[in-house]
Amino acid sequence: YSIGEYAFAECSNLESVKLPSTIEEISVGLFFGCTKLQNVNIPYGVKLIADRAFSWCQSLTHIDLPDSVRSIGVCAFNTCTKLETIHLYDWITHIGEQAFAYCNSLKSVTVPGGFTFVDANAFAFCNNLTNITIPDSVTEIGDGAFESCSNLTSITIPEGVTEIGEKAFECCIRMTSIVIPKNVNKIGRSAFSKCENLISATIPDGITSIGNSVFENCKSLKSINIPYSVTTIGADAFSLCSFTSLNIPNNIESIGPRAFFGCDKLKNITIPNAVTEIGEEAFDGCTILNSVTIPNSVINIGAMAFQGCTYMTSVVIGNNVANIGNEAFRWCYSLTSVKCHNTTPPILGENIF
């Protein structure tokens, strides 16, 4: 037994509801946009809280889910801006995309123990959320799952997790440290970008690629250990970080565009003799980088790769470089020595220096 979809939707003066004990689901959009709804009982026997069932119930501060509930739908409690507490029983097996997104007053969440997947944007923009417990059963954290949880200071990712989605923790600006478990084999684009107070991050051995923008604009990140299993550093992976020095492992083959863009505290870097390509603007704006040696393995140096490295005094270019892009060393005002070991001159772009 259920009540029809959107039956009470946008009843803007509805404050309290008593539901019959015979219903088995809270249907799609049943109380959508009931902005003054404060009290509602959900009787034992209800198994499903359907999509958008309580979305935009902006006066709802607390709700008791019976332990009969097994599934919470897409946007079920989205933008319940005053919702402070909700208990999620371990036998809930599914929480849909954006189910609790924009619940600005929610402070603590325990993800149910039977979960294997935290869905996309499930708790995104819960900017008062300070505590999240993720059970050991979880193997995947979806795209944007905890994006912009701006009061979250720390989180423990269980050892069983193998994949962290795009923007999963983007803009968690108070998070200070993160340990990525050893079983993780994929980290999505911008997974930890804009975590401005992130001081330390541990990347496990076994990761082969640090994707695009994973740690972009982590302004407090001063050091990181890149494991030897990594072969590719993606675009913007560490742009605008605060490294003073960095050890790039010998297995790295490609440094992506803007990978270290704007790392203006980076003084020393060694590019290993496996790298074949340095992407566009890879080290652009690394203003106090002293010198650089381009190893013999490198074939292409992208446009503006070292632009604006104003303290750089010397460059050594390996003997296999075939192309140097436009403005690769522009605005390197302190540069006094350039040595190129290539017997066949590389193809040069415009305004190299």
Coordinates of C-alpha atoms in Angstrom, one line a residue:
Y1 CA 0.0 0.0 0.0
S2 CA 1.2 3.5 -0.8
I3 CA 0.1 7.0 -1.4
G4 CA 0.3 8.5 -4.9
E5 CA 3.4 10.2 -6.2
Y6 CA 3.6 13.9 -5.3
A7 CA 0.3 13.7 -3.5
F8 CA 1.3 16.4 -0.9
A9 CA 4.0 18.1 -3.0
E10 CA 4.4 21.8 -2.4
C11 CA 1.7 22.0 0.3
S12 CA 3.6 25.0 1.7
N13 CA 1.7 25.3 5.0
L14 CA 1.7 21.6 5.9
E15 CA 3.5 21.3 9.3
S16 CA 2.6 17.8 10.6
V17 CA 1.6 14.4 9.1
K18 CA 0.6 11.1 10.6
L19 CA 0.9 8.3 8.1
P20 CA -1.2 5.0 8.3
S21 CA 0.6 1.9 9.5
T22 CA -0.4 0.0 6.3
I23 CA 1.9 1.8 3.9
E24 CA 5.0 0.1 2.6
E25 CA 6.7 3.0 0.9
I26 CA 7.0 6.8 0.9
S27 CA 6.3 7.4 -2.8
V28 CA 8.1 9.6 -5.2
G29 CA 8.0 13.3 -4.3
L30 CA 5.3 12.7 -1.7
F31 CA 6.3 15.7 0.5
F32 CA 8.5 17.5 -2.1
G33 CA 8.7 21.2 -1.3
C34 CA 6.7 21.1 1.9
T35 CA 8.8 23.8 3.3
K36 CA 7.1 24.1 6.7
L37 CA 6.8 20.3 7.4
Q38 CA 8.3 19.7 10.9
N39 CA 6.9 16.4 12.1
V40 CA 6.2 13.2 10.2
N41 CA 6.0 9.6 11.4
I42 CA 7.2 6.8 9.2
P43 CA 5.6 3.6 10.4
Y44 CA 7.3 0.3 10.7
G45 CA 6.8 -1.7 7.5
V46 CA 8.0 1.0 5.2
K47 CA 10.8 -0.4 3.0
L48 CA 11.4 2.4 0.6
I49 CA 11.9 6.1 0.9
A50 CA 11.5 6.9 -2.8
D51 CA 13.1 9.6 -5.0
R52 CA 12.6 13.2 -3.8
A53 CA 10.2 12.0 -1.1
F54 CA 11.2 14.8 1.4
S55 CA 13.3 17.0 -0.9
W56 CA 13.2 20.7 0.0
C57 CA 11.4 20.0 3.4
Q58 CA 13.4 22.9 4.8
S59 CA 11.8 22.9 8.3
L60 CA 12.4 19.2 9.0
T61 CA 15.0 18.9 11.8
H62 CA 14.7 15.2 12.7
I63 CA 13.2 12.1 11.2
D64 CA 13.0 8.6 12.6
L65 CA 13.5 5.9 10.0
P66 CA 12.1 2.5 11.1
D67 CA 14.5 -0.5 10.8
S68 CA 12.2 -1.9 8.1
V69 CA 13.7 0.7 5.6
R70 CA 15.9 -0.9 3.0
S71 CA 16.4 1.8 0.3
I72 CA 16.6 5.6 0.2
G73 CA 16.1 7.1 -3.3
V74 CA 17.7 9.8 -5.3
C75 CA 17.4 13.2 -3.7
A76 CA 15.2 11.7 -1.0
F77 CA 16.2 14.3 1.6
N78 CA 18.0 16.8 -0.7
T79 CA 18.0 20.4 0.6
C80 CA 16.5 19.5 4.0
T81 CA 18.6 22.4 5.3
K82 CA 17.6 22.1 8.9
L83 CA 17.9 18.3 9.2
E84 CA 20.3 17.7 12.1
T85 CA 20.1 14.0 12.8
I86 CA 19.1 10.8 11.0
H87 CA 19.9 7.2 12.0
L88 CA 20.7 4.9 9.2
Y89 CA 20.3 1.2 10.1
D90 CA 22.9 -1.3 8.9
W91 CA 20.3 -3.2 6.8
I92 CA 19.8 -0.2 4.5
T93 CA 21.4 -1.4 1.3
H94 CA 21.0 1.6 -1.0
I95 CA 21.2 5.4 -0.6
G96 CA 20.7 7.1 -3.9
E97 CA 22.5 10.0 -5.6
Q98 CA 22.2 13.3 -3.8
A99 CA 20.1 11.6 -1.1
F100 CA 21.3 14.0 1.6
A101 CA 23.0 16.7 -0.5
Y102 CA 22.7 20.2 0.8
C103 CA 21.6 19.1 4.3
N104 CA 23.4 22.0 5.8
S105 CA 22.7 21.2 9.4
L106 CA 23.6 17.5 9.4
K107 CA 26.6 17.1 11.7
S108 CA 27.3 13.4 11.8
V109 CA 26.7 10.4 9.6
T110 CA 27.3 6.7 9.9
V111 CA 27.1 5.0 6.6
P112 CA 25.2 1.6 7.0
G113 CA 27.4 -1.4 7.6
G114 CA 26.1 -3.4 4.7
F115 CA 27.1 -0.8 2.1
T116 CA 29.6 -1.5 -0.7
F117 CA 29.1 1.8 -2.6
V118 CA 28.6 5.4 -1.5
D119 CA 26.6 6.9 -4.4
A120 CA 27.4 10.1 -6.3
N121 CA 26.9 13.3 -4.3
A122 CA 25.1 11.4 -1.5
F123 CA 26.3 13.8 1.2
A124 CA 27.7 16.6 -1.0
F125 CA 27.5 20.2 0.3
C126 CA 26.7 19.1 3.9
N127 CA 28.8 22.0 5.1
N128 CA 28.3 21.3 8.8
L129 CA 29.2 17.7 8.7
T130 CA 32.1 17.1 11.0
N131 CA 32.1 13.3 11.4
I132 CA 31.6 10.5 8.9
T133 CA 32.0 6.8 9.6
I134 CA 32.4 4.6 6.5
P135 CA 32.1 0.9 7.1
D136 CA 34.7 -1.7 6.1
S137 CA 32.2 -3.2 3.6
V138 CA 32.5 -0.2 1.3
T139 CA 34.6 -0.8 -1.9
E140 CA 33.8 2.4 -3.9
I141 CA 33.2 6.0 -3.0
G142 CA 31.2 7.7 -5.8
D143 CA 31.7 10.9 -7.7
G144 CA 31.3 13.9 -5.4
A145 CA 30.1 11.8 -2.5
F146 CA 31.4 14.2 0.2
E147 CA 32.2 17.2 -2.0
S148 CA 32.2 20.6 -0.2
C149 CA 31.7 19.1 3.3
S150 CA 33.6 22.1 4.4
N151 CA 33.7 21.3 8.1
L152 CA 35.0 17.8 7.7
T153 CA 38.5 17.7 9.4
S154 CA 39.3 14.0 8.8
I155 CA 38.0 10.8 7.4
T156 CA 39.1 7.2 7.5
I157 CA 38.8 5.4 4.2
P158 CA 38.4 1.7 4.8
E159 CA 41.0 -0.8 3.5
G160 CA 38.5 -2.5 1.2
V161 CA 38.0 0.6 -1.0
T162 CA 39.4 0.1 -4.5
E163 CA 38.0 3.3 -6.2
I164 CA 37.6 6.9 -5.2
G165 CA 35.4 8.9 -7.6
E166 CA 35.8 12.2 -9.2
K167 CA 35.5 15.2 -6.8
A168 CA 34.8 12.7 -4.0
F169 CA 36.3 15.1 -1.4
E170 CA 36.8 18.2 -3.4
C171 CA 36.6 21.5 -1.3
C172 CA 36.7 19.7 2.0
I173 CA 38.6 22.8 3.1
R174 CA 39.2 21.8 6.8
M175 CA 40.6 18.3 6.1
T176 CA 44.2 18.2 7.2
S177 CA 45.3 14.7 6.3
I178 CA 44.2 11.7 4.2
V179 CA 45.5 8.1 4.0
I180 CA 44.6 6.4 0.7
P181 CA 44.3 2.6 1.4
K182 CA 46.6 0.1 -0.3
N183 CA 43.8 -1.5 -2.3
V184 CA 42.8 1.7 -4.1
N185 CA 43.7 1.3 -7.8
K186 CA 41.8 4.4 -9.2
I187 CA 41.6 8.0 -7.9
G188 CA 39.2 10.1 -10.0
R189 CA 39.7 13.6 -11.3
S190 CA 39.8 16.3 -8.6
A191 CA 39.2 13.8 -5.9
F192 CA 41.0 16.0 -3.3
S193 CA 41.3 19.2 -5.1
K194 CA 40.8 22.5 -3.3
C195 CA 41.4 20.9 0.1
E196 CA 43.2 24.0 1.2
N197 CA 44.3 22.8 4.6
L198 CA 45.5 19.4 3.6
I199 CA 49.0 19.0 5.0
S200 CA 49.7 15.3 4.4
A201 CA 48.5 12.7 1.9
T202 CA 49.6 9.1 1.7
I203 CA 49.4 7.4 -1.7
P204 CA 49.7 3.6 -1.7
D205 CA 52.2 1.6 -3.8
G206 CA 50.2 0.1 -6.6
I207 CA 48.6 3.3 -8.0
T208 CA 49.8 3.7 -11.6
S209 CA 48.4 7.1 -12.4
I210 CA 47.8 10.3 -10.4
G211 CA 44.8 11.6 -12.4
N212 CA 43.9 15.1 -13.5
S213 CA 43.6 17.7 -10.7
V214 CA 43.6 15.1 -7.9
F215 CA 45.5 17.5 -5.5
E216 CA 45.0 20.7 -7.4
N217 CA 45.0 23.8 -5.2
C218 CA 45.9 22.0 -2.0
K219 CA 47.7 25.1 -0.8
S220 CA 49.0 23.6 2.4
L221 CA 50.4 20.4 0.9
K222 CA 54.2 20.8 1.3
S223 CA 55.4 17.2 0.7
I224 CA 54.1 14.0 -0.8
N225 CA 55.5 10.6 -1.5
I226 CA 54.8 9.5 -5.0
P227 CA 55.1 5.7 -5.1
Y228 CA 57.3 3.9 -7.6
S229 CA 54.3 2.2 -9.2
V230 CA 53.1 5.5 -10.7
T231 CA 54.0 6.0 -14.4
T232 CA 51.8 9.1 -15.2
I233 CA 51.2 12.4 -13.5
G234 CA 48.0 13.9 -15.0
A235 CA 47.1 17.5 -15.9
D236 CA 46.9 19.9 -12.9
A237 CA 47.6 16.9 -10.5
F238 CA 49.6 19.1 -8.1
S239 CA 49.1 22.6 -9.4
L240 CA 49.2 25.4 -6.8
C241 CA 50.6 23.1 -4.0
S242 CA 53.3 24.3 -1.6
F243 CA 56.1 21.7 -2.2
T244 CA 59.6 22.9 -1.5
S245 CA 61.2 19.8 -3.1
L246 CA 59.8 16.7 -4.7
N247 CA 61.1 13.3 -5.6
I248 CA 59.6 12.1 -8.8
P249 CA 60.1 8.3 -9.1
N250 CA 62.1 6.7 -11.8
N251 CA 59.2 5.0 -13.4
I252 CA 57.4 8.2 -14.4
E253 CA 56.9 8.4 -18.2
S254 CA 54.7 11.4 -18.6
I255 CA 54.3 14.7 -16.7
G256 CA 50.9 16.2 -17.7
P257 CA 50.0 19.8 -18.6
R258 CA 50.1 22.1 -15.6
A259 CA 51.0 19.2 -13.3
F260 CA 53.0 21.5 -11.0
F261 CA 51.7 24.8 -12.2
G262 CA 52.1 27.6 -9.7
C263 CA 54.1 25.6 -7.2
D264 CA 55.9 28.8 -6.2
K265 CA 57.8 27.3 -3.3
L266 CA 59.4 24.5 -5.3
K267 CA 63.2 24.9 -5.3
N268 CA 64.5 21.6 -6.5
I269 CA 63.2 18.9 -8.7
T270 CA 64.7 15.9 -10.5
I271 CA 63.1 14.7 -13.7
P272 CA 63.8 11.0 -14.0
N273 CA 65.3 9.3 -17.1
A274 CA 62.0 7.6 -18.1
V275 CA 60.0 10.7 -18.8
T276 CA 59.3 11.1 -22.5
E277 CA 57.0 14.1 -22.4
I278 CA 56.7 17.3 -20.2
G279 CA 53.3 18.8 -20.8
E280 CA 52.3 22.4 -21.5
E281 CA 52.8 24.7 -18.5
A282 CA 53.9 21.7 -16.4
F283 CA 56.2 23.9 -14.2
D284 CA 54.8 27.3 -15.2
G285 CA 55.0 29.8 -12.4
C286 CA 57.5 27.7 -10.2
T287 CA 59.2 31.0 -9.5
I288 CA 62.0 29.9 -7.3
L289 CA 63.0 26.7 -9.1
N290 CA 66.8 27.0 -9.4
S291 CA 67.7 24.8 -12.3
V292 CA 66.5 21.9 -14.3
T293 CA 68.0 19.0 -16.2
I294 CA 65.9 17.6 -19.0
P295 CA 67.0 13.9 -19.2
N296 CA 67.8 12.1 -22.5
S297 CA 64.5 10.2 -22.4
V298 CA 62.5 13.4 -23.0
I299 CA 61.2 13.9 -26.6
N300 CA 58.8 16.7 -26.2
I301 CA 58.8 19.8 -24.0
G302 CA 55.4 21.5 -24.1
A303 CA 54.5 25.1 -24.6
M304 CA 55.2 27.3 -21.6
A305 CA 56.5 24.2 -19.7
F306 CA 58.9 26.3 -17.6
Q307 CA 57.4 29.8 -18.2
G308 CA 57.9 32.3 -15.3
C309 CA 60.5 30.3 -13.5
T310 CA 62.1 33.6 -12.6
Y311 CA 64.9 32.3 -10.4
M312 CA 66.1 29.6 -12.8
T313 CA 69.7 30.1 -13.7
S314 CA 70.5 27.1 -15.8
V315 CA 68.9 24.5 -18.1
V316 CA 70.4 21.3 -19.5
I317 CA 68.5 19.8 -22.4
G318 CA 68.9 16.1 -23.1
N319 CA 70.1 14.7 -26.5
N320 CA 66.7 13.2 -27.6
V321 CA 64.5 16.3 -27.3
A322 CA 62.8 16.7 -30.7
N323 CA 60.4 19.5 -29.9
I324 CA 60.4 22.5 -27.6
G325 CA 57.0 24.3 -27.6
N326 CA 56.2 28.0 -27.7
E327 CA 57.4 30.1 -24.8
A328 CA 58.8 27.1 -23.0
F329 CA 61.3 29.2 -21.0
R330 CA 59.7 32.6 -21.4
W331 CA 60.1 35.0 -18.4
C332 CA 63.0 33.0 -17.0
Y333 CA 64.8 36.3 -16.2
S334 CA 67.7 34.8 -14.3
L335 CA 68.6 32.2 -16.9
T336 CA 72.3 32.5 -17.8
S337 CA 73.2 29.1 -19.1
V338 CA 71.4 26.8 -21.5
K339 CA 73.1 23.6 -22.7
C340 CA 71.6 21.4 -25.4
H341 CA 73.3 18.0 -26.0
N342 CA 71.2 17.1 -29.0
T343 CA 73.3 16.7 -32.2
T344 CA 70.2 17.3 -34.3
P345 CA 68.7 20.6 -33.2
P346 CA 65.1 20.3 -31.9
I347 CA 62.2 21.9 -33.6
L348 CA 61.6 25.2 -31.8
G349 CA 58.4 27.1 -31.2
E350 CA 58.1 30.8 -31.0
N351 CA 59.5 33.0 -28.2
I352 CA 61.3 30.0 -26.5
F353 CA 63.2 32.4 -24.2

